[in-house]
Coordinates of C-alpha atoms in Angstrom, one line a residue:
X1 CA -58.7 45.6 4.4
X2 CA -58.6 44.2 1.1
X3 CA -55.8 46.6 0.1
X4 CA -53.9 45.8 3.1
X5 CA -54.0 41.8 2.1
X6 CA -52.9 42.8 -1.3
X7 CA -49.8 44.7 -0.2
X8 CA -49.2 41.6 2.9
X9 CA -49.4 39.0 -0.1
X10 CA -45.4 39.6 -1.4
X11 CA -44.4 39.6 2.2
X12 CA -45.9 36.2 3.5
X13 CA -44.8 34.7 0.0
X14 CA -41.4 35.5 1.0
X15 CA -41.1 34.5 4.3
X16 CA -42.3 30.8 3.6
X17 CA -39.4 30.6 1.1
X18 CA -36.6 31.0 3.5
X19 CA -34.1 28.9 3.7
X20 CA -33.7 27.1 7.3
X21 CA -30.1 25.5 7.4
X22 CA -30.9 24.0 11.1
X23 CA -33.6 22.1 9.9
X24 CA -31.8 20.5 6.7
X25 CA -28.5 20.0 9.0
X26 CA -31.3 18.4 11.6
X27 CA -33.5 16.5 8.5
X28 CA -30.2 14.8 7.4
X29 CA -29.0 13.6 10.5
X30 CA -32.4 12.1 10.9
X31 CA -31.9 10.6 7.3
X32 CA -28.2 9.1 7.3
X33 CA -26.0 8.8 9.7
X34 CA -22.1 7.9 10.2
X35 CA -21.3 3.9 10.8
X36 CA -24.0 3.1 8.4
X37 CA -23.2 1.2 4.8
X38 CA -22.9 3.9 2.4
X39 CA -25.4 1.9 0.2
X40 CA -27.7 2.3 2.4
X41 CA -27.1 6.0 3.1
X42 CA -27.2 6.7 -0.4
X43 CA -30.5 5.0 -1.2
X44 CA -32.0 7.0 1.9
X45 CA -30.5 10.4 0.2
X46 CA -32.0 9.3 -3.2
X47 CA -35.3 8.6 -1.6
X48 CA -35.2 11.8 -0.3
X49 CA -34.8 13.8 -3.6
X50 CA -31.6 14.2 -3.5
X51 CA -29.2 13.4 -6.3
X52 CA -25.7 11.7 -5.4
X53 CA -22.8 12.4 -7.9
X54 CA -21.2 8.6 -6.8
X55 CA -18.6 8.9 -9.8
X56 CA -16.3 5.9 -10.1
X57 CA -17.6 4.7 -6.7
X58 CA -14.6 4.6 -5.2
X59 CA -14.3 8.7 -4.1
X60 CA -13.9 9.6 -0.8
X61 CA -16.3 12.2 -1.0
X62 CA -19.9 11.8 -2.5
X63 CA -21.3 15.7 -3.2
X64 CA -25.2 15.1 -3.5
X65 CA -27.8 18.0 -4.1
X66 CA -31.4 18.6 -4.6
X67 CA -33.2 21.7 -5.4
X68 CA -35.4 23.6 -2.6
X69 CA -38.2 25.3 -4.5
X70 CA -39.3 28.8 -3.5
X71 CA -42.4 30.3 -4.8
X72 CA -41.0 34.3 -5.2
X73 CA -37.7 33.7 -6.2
X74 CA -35.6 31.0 -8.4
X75 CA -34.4 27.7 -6.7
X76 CA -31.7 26.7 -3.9
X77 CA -29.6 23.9 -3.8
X78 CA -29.3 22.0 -1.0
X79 CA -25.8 20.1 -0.7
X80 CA -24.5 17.4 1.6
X81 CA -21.2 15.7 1.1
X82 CA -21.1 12.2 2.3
X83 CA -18.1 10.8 3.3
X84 CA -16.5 7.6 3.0
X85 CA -15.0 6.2 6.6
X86 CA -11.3 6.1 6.2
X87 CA -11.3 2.6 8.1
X88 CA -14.3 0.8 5.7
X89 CA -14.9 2.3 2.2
X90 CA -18.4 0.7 2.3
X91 CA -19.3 2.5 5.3
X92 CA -20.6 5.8 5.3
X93 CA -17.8 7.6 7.8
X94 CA -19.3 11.1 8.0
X95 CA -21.6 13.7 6.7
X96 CA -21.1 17.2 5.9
X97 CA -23.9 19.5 5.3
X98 CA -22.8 22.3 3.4
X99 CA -24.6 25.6 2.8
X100 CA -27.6 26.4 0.5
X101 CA -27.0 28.1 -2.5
X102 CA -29.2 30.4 -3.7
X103 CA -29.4 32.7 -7.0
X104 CA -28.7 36.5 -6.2

């Protein structure tokens, strides 16, 4: 039995490391959403452990990442754009949740 928990170990490592892009795509609409001030959206995404490249503040697009950790292998990055609405540059228009990269 012992062996057999031994051999399991890698396996059930692995599987909690998986990346789930429903449940980031569902997470960030929970977190930000479009019509809200991009101040606000971007203080949410901070909060959240996410890093928003905001350059000159006045780009249409705002990339921000944050690694997801995995125990096995090295880390992803997690990416959402946020966009700026084409109507009100200090509201937050739309969000684009991009796909995780992972190492090979």
């Amino acid at each position: 039995m012992q062996r057999f928990l031994l051999a399991a170990l890698p396996l059930m490592l692995a599987a909690c490391s998986t990346i789930d892009q429903s449940t980031l795509g569902h997470f960030v609409s929970q977190t930000v959403q479009p019509g809200m001030p991009m101040e606000q959206a971007l203080v949410r995404m901070q909060a959240e452990g996410f890093y928003c490249n905001t350059g000159s503040g006045g780009d249409a697009v705002i990339s921000c990442t944050r690694a997801y950790e995995r125990l096995v292998r090295k880390d992803c990055v997690e990416r959402v754009d946020l966009v700026r609405s084409a109507t009100a540059a200090k509201t937050l228009g739309a969000v684009d949740v991009l796909e995780v990269k992972c190492p090979k």
